[in-house]
């Protein structure tokens, strides 16, 4: 039986087991996907020994994405660019890593907002952490001409410009109204608006009617940001699609079949979020 893991610290909150076990069952594959709490001190040992413990690979979540990247013997190009991995497997005795967050975001927005990237001019990204890095990488790959990174700590936005290129400009929250005017897409990558966190209080009125508003937060499924956008008649996208789509490549590596993000899977995870 093939077994995969998700490691994090903490990891109890992860919904990835629900997603992968759904696919295992649907595809009649004998396998399992387990949460494994791994502290930062124990990461190196775990990565060196998981194959001996019977695992074929797994996912990596906070706070291990950058550290796990450094232990990989080989990575995909996107993981090398982002210097972080969320998906691991063994090939030829070597630890391989990929970062599927960028592709997961693109697959979700392609599915939920068809035509969104046809003529992508200005994009506004709130936040400058690891999640922002993946999403900005994805947006630049799809030809965004201008990416305004709005962050409390401006130096982190400037760091993203150094890493990912001159299409990025680092701004503060005070610059937000001007940034939103004429933006094609707004993406929240901060944890603001997540259940239990501070709210994200911004005024969306400067956004043009064509703008799409995306949130990577998926608890709650509809954040205040998305509710406000929907009330204005804008197209919206929650973090659920990205969560589901980022899981696809890992499943394929570990279990040998490409799974589908079905309406049934969406409903299953949405129900779990709503009851939590
Ligand atoms: P992740 O890897 O999930 O993106 P992270 O690297 O900790 O997590 O980044 C969290 C993001 O949320 C950052 O952009 C952070 O802003 P700072 O860089 O200034 O810390 C933002 N964030 C978190 N709490 C915030 C708050 N109360 N107000 C404004 N921004 C906040």
mmCIF file of C-alpha atoms and ligand atoms in Angstrom:
data_model
loop_
_atom_site.group_PDB
_atom_site.id
_atom_site.type_symbol
_atom_site.label_atom_id
_atom_site.label_comp_id
_atom_site.label_asym_id
_atom_site.label_seq_id
_atom_site.Cartn_x
_atom_site.Cartn_y
_atom_site.Cartn_z
ATOM 1 C CA UNK A 1 0.000 0.000 0.000
ATOM 2 C CA UNK A 2 1.367 3.415 -0.982
ATOM 3 C CA UNK A 3 1.349 6.031 1.772
ATOM 4 C CA UNK A 4 1.846 9.781 1.475
ATOM 5 C CA UNK A 5 2.126 12.427 4.209
ATOM 6 C CA UNK A 6 1.576 16.050 4.957
ATOM 7 C CA UNK A 7 4.143 17.517 7.324
ATOM 8 C CA UNK A 8 3.738 20.813 9.141
ATOM 9 C CA UNK A 9 3.985 22.283 12.608
ATOM 10 C CA UNK A 10 1.148 22.308 13.501
ATOM 11 C CA UNK A 11 -0.627 20.136 10.913
ATOM 12 C CA UNK A 12 -3.888 19.047 12.614
ATOM 13 C CA UNK A 13 -5.884 21.747 10.789
ATOM 14 C CA UNK A 14 -4.874 20.481 7.332
ATOM 15 C CA UNK A 15 -7.702 19.437 4.996
ATOM 16 C CA UNK A 16 -5.318 17.709 2.575
ATOM 17 C CA UNK A 17 -6.079 14.211 3.975
ATOM 18 C CA UNK A 18 -9.770 14.719 3.137
ATOM 19 C CA UNK A 19 -8.866 15.662 -0.442
ATOM 20 C CA UNK A 20 -6.416 12.809 -1.091
ATOM 21 C CA UNK A 21 -8.530 10.161 0.648
ATOM 22 C CA UNK A 22 -11.493 11.230 -1.493
ATOM 23 C CA UNK A 23 -9.414 10.660 -4.641
ATOM 24 C CA UNK A 24 -8.018 7.344 -3.362
ATOM 25 C CA UNK A 25 -11.542 6.097 -2.785
ATOM 26 C CA UNK A 26 -12.945 7.432 -6.069
ATOM 27 C CA UNK A 27 -10.094 5.898 -8.072
ATOM 28 C CA UNK A 28 -10.147 2.603 -6.096
ATOM 29 C CA UNK A 29 -6.469 2.934 -5.177
ATOM 30 C CA UNK A 30 -5.223 1.177 -2.105
ATOM 31 C CA UNK A 31 -3.253 3.863 -0.315
ATOM 32 C CA UNK A 32 -3.319 6.394 2.482
ATOM 33 C CA UNK A 33 -2.480 10.015 3.150
ATOM 34 C CA UNK A 34 -1.605 10.953 6.723
ATOM 35 C CA UNK A 35 -0.954 14.056 8.793
ATOM 36 C CA UNK A 36 2.506 13.893 10.419
ATOM 37 C CA UNK A 37 3.435 16.646 12.855
ATOM 38 C CA UNK A 38 7.140 17.417 12.387
ATOM 39 C CA UNK A 39 8.847 20.138 14.426
ATOM 40 C CA UNK A 40 11.501 22.323 12.755
ATOM 41 C CA UNK A 41 14.212 20.458 14.706
ATOM 42 C CA UNK A 42 13.009 17.101 13.399
ATOM 43 C CA UNK A 43 12.619 18.090 9.737
ATOM 44 C CA UNK A 44 16.006 16.943 8.458
ATOM 45 C CA UNK A 45 15.659 13.519 10.099
ATOM 46 C CA UNK A 46 12.144 13.083 8.767
ATOM 47 C CA UNK A 47 13.176 13.945 5.196
ATOM 48 C CA UNK A 48 16.094 11.523 5.374
ATOM 49 C CA UNK A 49 13.996 8.676 6.779
ATOM 50 C CA UNK A 50 10.450 8.901 5.421
ATOM 51 C CA UNK A 51 11.090 6.327 2.691
ATOM 52 C CA UNK A 52 12.255 3.845 5.380
ATOM 53 C CA UNK A 53 9.013 4.583 7.264
ATOM 54 C CA UNK A 54 7.038 3.425 4.208
ATOM 55 C CA UNK A 55 6.118 6.781 2.685
ATOM 56 C CA UNK A 56 6.421 7.436 -1.056
ATOM 57 C CA UNK A 57 6.366 11.216 -0.600
ATOM 58 C CA UNK A 58 4.075 13.938 0.600
ATOM 59 C CA UNK A 59 3.167 17.563 1.078
ATOM 60 C CA UNK A 60 4.978 20.208 3.061
ATOM 61 C CA UNK A 61 3.204 23.063 4.778
ATOM 62 C CA UNK A 62 4.061 25.921 7.122
ATOM 63 C CA UNK A 63 6.734 26.410 8.435
ATOM 64 C CA UNK A 64 8.775 23.889 6.397
ATOM 65 C CA UNK A 65 8.410 24.941 2.744
ATOM 66 C CA UNK A 66 11.723 26.866 2.532
ATOM 67 C CA UNK A 67 13.752 24.479 4.715
ATOM 68 C CA UNK A 68 12.530 21.401 2.793
ATOM 69 C CA UNK A 69 13.591 23.080 -0.460
ATOM 70 C CA UNK A 70 17.165 23.187 0.834
ATOM 71 C CA UNK A 71 17.172 19.422 1.491
ATOM 72 C CA UNK A 72 15.980 18.488 -2.010
ATOM 73 C CA UNK A 73 18.487 16.887 -4.382
ATOM 74 C CA UNK A 74 16.446 18.047 -7.387
ATOM 75 C CA UNK A 75 13.581 20.480 -7.867
ATOM 76 C CA UNK A 76 11.317 21.739 -10.607
ATOM 77 C CA UNK A 77 12.112 25.129 -12.120
ATOM 78 C CA UNK A 78 9.245 26.836 -10.320
ATOM 79 C CA UNK A 79 10.407 25.496 -6.924
ATOM 80 C CA UNK A 80 13.949 26.723 -7.660
ATOM 81 C CA UNK A 81 12.611 30.165 -8.521
ATOM 82 C CA UNK A 82 10.420 30.337 -5.400
ATOM 83 C CA UNK A 83 13.016 28.629 -3.148
ATOM 84 C CA UNK A 84 10.194 26.710 -1.494
ATOM 85 C CA UNK A 85 8.544 23.313 -2.007
ATOM 86 C CA UNK A 86 5.130 21.952 -1.051
ATOM 87 C CA UNK A 87 5.344 18.540 -2.784
ATOM 88 C CA UNK A 88 8.032 15.849 -2.319
ATOM 89 C CA UNK A 89 8.728 12.440 -3.829
ATOM 90 C CA UNK A 90 11.673 10.092 -4.246
ATOM 91 C CA UNK A 91 13.106 9.342 -7.655
ATOM 92 C CA UNK A 92 16.265 7.323 -8.207
ATOM 93 C CA UNK A 93 16.981 7.479 -4.485
ATOM 94 C CA UNK A 94 16.943 11.276 -4.676
ATOM 95 C CA UNK A 95 14.568 13.660 -2.861
ATOM 96 C CA UNK A 96 12.647 15.678 -5.485
ATOM 97 C CA UNK A 97 10.594 18.796 -4.784
ATOM 98 C CA UNK A 98 7.971 20.845 -6.602
ATOM 99 C CA UNK A 99 5.987 23.924 -5.714
ATOM 100 C CA UNK A 100 2.423 23.525 -6.978
ATOM 101 C CA UNK A 101 0.905 26.649 -5.410
ATOM 102 C CA UNK A 102 1.401 28.842 -8.494
ATOM 103 C CA UNK A 103 -0.043 26.228 -10.856
ATOM 104 C CA UNK A 104 -2.858 25.584 -8.358
ATOM 105 C CA UNK A 105 -3.816 29.255 -8.337
ATOM 106 C CA UNK A 106 -3.777 29.403 -12.150
ATOM 107 C CA UNK A 107 -5.844 26.231 -12.535
ATOM 108 C CA UNK A 108 -8.410 27.615 -10.077
ATOM 109 C CA UNK A 109 -8.744 31.023 -11.701
ATOM 110 C CA UNK A 110 -8.819 29.478 -15.197
ATOM 111 C CA UNK A 111 -11.704 27.298 -14.066
ATOM 112 C CA UNK A 112 -13.648 29.897 -12.104
ATOM 113 C CA UNK A 113 -13.046 33.099 -14.080
ATOM 114 C CA UNK A 114 -12.634 32.014 -17.719
ATOM 115 C CA UNK A 115 -10.901 34.578 -19.919
ATOM 116 C CA UNK A 116 -9.401 36.399 -16.927
ATOM 117 C CA UNK A 117 -5.827 36.540 -18.250
ATOM 118 C CA UNK A 118 -6.462 37.598 -21.858
ATOM 119 C CA UNK A 119 -5.102 41.101 -21.482
ATOM 120 C CA UNK A 120 -3.705 41.372 -18.005
ATOM 121 C CA UNK A 121 -2.573 44.888 -17.250
ATOM 122 C CA UNK A 122 -2.388 45.943 -13.622
ATOM 123 C CA UNK A 123 -2.700 43.453 -10.787
ATOM 124 C CA UNK A 124 -2.767 44.317 -7.071
ATOM 125 C CA UNK A 125 -1.477 41.753 -4.572
ATOM 126 C CA UNK A 126 -2.044 42.260 -0.845
ATOM 127 C CA UNK A 127 0.777 40.701 1.190
ATOM 128 C CA UNK A 128 4.383 39.796 0.459
ATOM 129 C CA UNK A 129 4.926 36.426 2.191
ATOM 130 C CA UNK A 130 5.374 32.945 0.744
ATOM 131 C CA UNK A 131 1.860 32.784 -0.682
ATOM 132 C CA UNK A 132 2.310 36.158 -2.393
ATOM 133 C CA UNK A 133 5.538 34.935 -3.943
ATOM 134 C CA UNK A 134 3.827 31.967 -5.616
ATOM 135 C CA UNK A 135 0.900 34.015 -6.859
ATOM 136 C CA UNK A 136 3.061 36.831 -8.235
ATOM 137 C CA UNK A 137 5.216 34.259 -10.026
ATOM 138 C CA UNK A 138 2.044 32.794 -11.564
ATOM 139 C CA UNK A 139 0.726 36.200 -12.630
ATOM 140 C CA UNK A 140 3.998 37.175 -14.276
ATOM 141 C CA UNK A 141 4.066 33.824 -16.109
ATOM 142 C CA UNK A 142 0.646 34.737 -17.506
ATOM 143 C CA UNK A 143 1.902 38.102 -18.738
ATOM 144 C CA UNK A 144 0.797 40.589 -16.052
ATOM 145 C CA UNK A 145 2.359 43.893 -17.083
ATOM 146 C CA UNK A 146 2.333 45.583 -13.685
ATOM 147 C CA UNK A 147 2.100 43.979 -10.227
ATOM 148 C CA UNK A 148 1.601 46.305 -7.271
ATOM 149 C CA UNK A 149 2.508 44.568 -4.013
ATOM 150 C CA UNK A 150 0.804 46.220 -1.061
ATOM 151 C CA UNK A 151 2.309 45.157 2.236
ATOM 152 C CA UNK A 152 2.549 46.417 5.795
ATOM 153 C CA UNK A 153 6.331 45.826 5.641
ATOM 154 C CA UNK A 154 7.417 47.516 2.412
ATOM 155 C CA UNK A 155 10.891 45.920 2.484
ATOM 156 C CA UNK A 156 9.299 42.510 1.829
ATOM 157 C CA UNK A 157 7.612 43.889 -1.305
ATOM 158 C CA UNK A 158 10.954 45.276 -2.447
ATOM 159 C CA UNK A 159 12.534 41.876 -1.883
ATOM 160 C CA UNK A 160 9.895 40.322 -4.178
ATOM 161 C CA UNK A 161 10.778 42.865 -6.852
ATOM 162 C CA UNK A 162 14.457 41.825 -6.622
ATOM 163 C CA UNK A 163 13.518 38.151 -6.890
ATOM 164 C CA UNK A 164 10.748 38.199 -9.441
ATOM 165 C CA UNK A 165 11.440 41.231 -11.616
ATOM 166 C CA UNK A 166 10.862 44.792 -12.541
ATOM 167 C CA UNK A 167 7.141 44.424 -13.302
ATOM 168 C CA UNK A 168 6.666 44.526 -9.511
ATOM 169 C CA UNK A 169 6.344 47.730 -7.470
ATOM 170 C CA UNK A 170 6.286 47.689 -3.649
ATOM 171 C CA UNK A 171 3.638 49.914 -2.037
ATOM 172 C CA UNK A 172 2.026 50.517 1.344
ATOM 173 C CA UNK A 173 -1.643 50.207 2.335
ATOM 174 C CA UNK A 174 -1.860 54.018 2.102
ATOM 175 C CA UNK A 175 -1.316 53.650 -1.663
ATOM 176 C CA UNK A 176 -4.204 51.210 -2.051
ATOM 177 C CA UNK A 177 -6.957 53.525 -3.409
ATOM 178 C CA UNK A 178 -4.714 54.694 -6.272
ATOM 179 C CA UNK A 179 -3.508 51.150 -6.878
ATOM 180 C CA UNK A 180 -7.052 49.785 -7.223
ATOM 181 C CA UNK A 181 -8.076 52.318 -9.869
ATOM 182 C CA UNK A 182 -7.666 50.563 -13.205
ATOM 183 C CA UNK A 183 -6.653 47.182 -11.705
ATOM 184 C CA UNK A 184 -7.775 44.032 -13.565
ATOM 185 C CA UNK A 185 -7.309 41.746 -10.593
ATOM 186 C CA UNK A 186 -6.959 42.055 -6.802
ATOM 187 C CA UNK A 187 -5.598 39.096 -4.806
ATOM 188 C CA UNK A 188 -5.464 38.929 -1.010
ATOM 189 C CA UNK A 189 -2.572 36.691 0.094
ATOM 190 C CA UNK A 190 -2.482 37.851 3.718
ATOM 191 C CA UNK A 191 -4.167 35.972 6.529
ATOM 192 C CA UNK A 192 -6.384 38.994 7.231
ATOM 193 C CA UNK A 193 -10.049 38.053 6.993
ATOM 194 C CA UNK A 194 -9.385 34.439 7.994
ATOM 195 C CA UNK A 195 -11.574 33.174 10.840
ATOM 196 C CA UNK A 196 -9.886 34.155 14.101
ATOM 197 C CA UNK A 197 -7.657 36.793 12.460
ATOM 198 C CA UNK A 198 -8.088 40.550 12.171
ATOM 199 C CA UNK A 199 -10.447 41.675 9.392
ATOM 200 C CA UNK A 200 -9.183 43.066 6.097
ATOM 201 C CA UNK A 201 -10.742 46.502 5.944
ATOM 202 C CA UNK A 202 -10.449 47.961 2.499
ATOM 203 C CA UNK A 203 -12.728 49.989 0.276
ATOM 204 C CA UNK A 204 -13.169 48.370 -3.126
ATOM 205 C CA UNK A 205 -15.011 51.302 -4.721
ATOM 206 C CA UNK A 206 -12.000 52.449 -6.846
ATOM 207 C CA UNK A 207 -11.895 49.051 -8.651
ATOM 208 C CA UNK A 208 -13.252 49.108 -12.213
ATOM 209 C CA UNK A 209 -16.305 46.943 -13.045
ATOM 210 C CA UNK A 210 -14.164 44.457 -15.018
ATOM 211 C CA UNK A 211 -11.959 43.632 -12.010
ATOM 212 C CA UNK A 212 -11.813 40.153 -10.469
ATOM 213 C CA UNK A 213 -11.280 39.814 -6.702
ATOM 214 C CA UNK A 214 -9.531 36.693 -5.361
ATOM 215 C CA UNK A 215 -8.787 35.655 -1.802
ATOM 216 C CA UNK A 216 -6.481 32.800 -0.853
ATOM 217 C CA UNK A 217 -8.314 32.519 2.448
ATOM 218 C CA UNK A 218 -10.865 29.658 2.429
ATOM 219 C CA UNK A 219 -12.049 29.729 6.041
ATOM 220 C CA UNK A 220 -14.608 31.275 5.799
ATOM 221 C CA UNK A 221 -15.363 30.390 2.180
ATOM 222 C CA UNK A 222 -16.716 33.850 1.614
ATOM 223 C CA UNK A 223 -14.570 36.462 3.340
ATOM 224 C CA UNK A 224 -15.756 40.037 3.901
ATOM 225 C CA UNK A 225 -13.516 41.018 0.976
ATOM 226 C CA UNK A 226 -15.324 38.641 -1.382
ATOM 227 C CA UNK A 227 -18.735 39.591 -0.019
ATOM 228 C CA UNK A 228 -17.981 43.256 -0.657
ATOM 229 C CA UNK A 229 -16.767 42.445 -4.175
ATOM 230 C CA UNK A 230 -19.815 40.337 -4.936
ATOM 231 C CA UNK A 231 -22.104 43.109 -3.666
ATOM 232 C CA UNK A 232 -20.467 45.369 -6.245
ATOM 233 C CA UNK A 233 -21.140 42.794 -8.972
ATOM 234 C CA UNK A 234 -17.464 41.857 -9.432
ATOM 235 C CA UNK A 235 -16.320 38.319 -10.251
ATOM 236 C CA UNK A 236 -14.844 36.598 -7.182
ATOM 237 C CA UNK A 237 -12.705 33.576 -6.360
ATOM 238 C CA UNK A 238 -12.129 32.015 -2.918
ATOM 239 C CA UNK A 239 -9.040 30.113 -1.795
ATOM 240 C CA UNK A 240 -10.826 26.752 -2.084
ATOM 241 C CA UNK A 241 -10.026 26.216 -5.770
ATOM 242 C CA UNK A 242 -6.315 26.817 -5.187
ATOM 243 C CA UNK A 243 -6.327 24.407 -2.226
ATOM 244 C CA UNK A 244 -7.874 21.671 -4.379
ATOM 245 C CA UNK A 245 -5.845 22.224 -7.546
ATOM 246 C CA UNK A 246 -2.459 22.472 -5.808
ATOM 247 C CA UNK A 247 -3.035 18.905 -4.583
ATOM 248 C CA UNK A 248 -3.329 17.339 -8.068
ATOM 249 C CA UNK A 249 0.371 16.973 -9.068
ATOM 250 C CA UNK A 250 1.359 15.380 -5.739
ATOM 251 C CA UNK A 251 -1.375 12.744 -5.975
ATOM 252 C CA UNK A 252 -0.229 11.900 -9.489
ATOM 253 C CA UNK A 253 3.404 11.470 -8.331
ATOM 254 C CA UNK A 254 2.554 9.257 -5.370
ATOM 255 C CA UNK A 255 -0.331 7.201 -6.680
ATOM 256 C CA UNK A 256 0.202 7.232 -10.466
ATOM 257 C CA UNK A 257 -3.171 8.626 -11.580
ATOM 258 C CA UNK A 258 -4.133 12.219 -12.346
ATOM 259 C CA UNK A 259 -7.144 13.044 -10.157
ATOM 260 C CA UNK A 260 -9.945 15.480 -10.977
ATOM 261 C CA UNK A 261 -11.229 18.451 -9.032
ATOM 262 C CA UNK A 262 -14.898 17.538 -9.200
ATOM 263 C CA UNK A 263 -17.980 19.394 -7.982
ATOM 264 C CA UNK A 264 -18.422 16.550 -5.471
ATOM 265 C CA UNK A 265 -14.934 17.143 -4.006
ATOM 266 C CA UNK A 266 -15.591 20.866 -3.824
ATOM 267 C CA UNK A 267 -18.856 20.251 -1.961
ATOM 268 C CA UNK A 268 -17.165 17.797 0.436
ATOM 269 C CA UNK A 269 -14.437 20.245 1.454
ATOM 270 C CA UNK A 270 -16.827 23.212 1.537
ATOM 271 C CA UNK A 271 -19.102 21.274 3.910
ATOM 272 C CA UNK A 272 -16.142 20.463 6.155
ATOM 273 C CA UNK A 273 -15.147 24.145 6.257
ATOM 274 C CA UNK A 274 -18.702 25.238 7.011
ATOM 275 C CA UNK A 275 -19.122 22.816 9.911
ATOM 276 C CA UNK A 276 -15.741 23.793 11.476
HETATM 277 P P1 LIG B 1 2.478 33.098 3.995
HETATM 278 O O1 LIG B 1 3.673 32.247 3.724
HETATM 279 O O2 LIG B 1 1.246 32.310 4.321
HETATM 280 O O3 LIG B 1 2.240 34.106 2.931
HETATM 281 P P2 LIG B 1 3.810 34.966 5.759
HETATM 282 O O4 LIG B 1 5.081 34.818 5.009
HETATM 283 O O5 LIG B 1 3.836 34.975 7.246
HETATM 284 O O6 LIG B 1 2.775 33.821 5.382
HETATM 285 O O7 LIG B 1 3.053 36.291 5.225
HETATM 286 C C1 LIG B 1 1.903 36.782 5.818
HETATM 287 C C2 LIG B 1 1.470 38.055 5.082
HETATM 288 O O8 LIG B 1 0.327 38.598 5.762
HETATM 289 C C3 LIG B 1 2.526 39.148 5.103
HETATM 290 O O9 LIG B 1 2.417 39.909 3.925
HETATM 291 C C4 LIG B 1 2.132 39.961 6.335
HETATM 292 O O10 LIG B 1 2.584 41.300 6.324
HETATM 293 P P3 LIG B 1 4.094 41.653 6.874
HETATM 294 O O11 LIG B 1 5.042 41.197 5.820
HETATM 295 O O12 LIG B 1 4.089 43.117 7.059
HETATM 296 O O13 LIG B 1 4.234 40.878 8.168
HETATM 297 C C5 LIG B 1 0.617 39.929 6.207
HETATM 298 N N1 LIG B 1 -0.029 40.178 7.487
HETATM 299 C C6 LIG B 1 -0.228 39.290 8.495
HETATM 300 N N2 LIG B 1 -0.857 39.899 9.544
HETATM 301 C C7 LIG B 1 -1.075 41.194 9.172
HETATM 302 C C8 LIG B 1 -1.687 42.330 9.786
HETATM 303 N N3 LIG B 1 -2.236 42.247 11.019
HETATM 304 N N4 LIG B 1 -1.731 43.497 9.094
HETATM 305 C C9 LIG B 1 -1.207 43.593 7.843
HETATM 306 N N5 LIG B 1 -0.599 42.556 7.215
HETATM 307 C C10 LIG B 1 -0.550 41.380 7.850
#
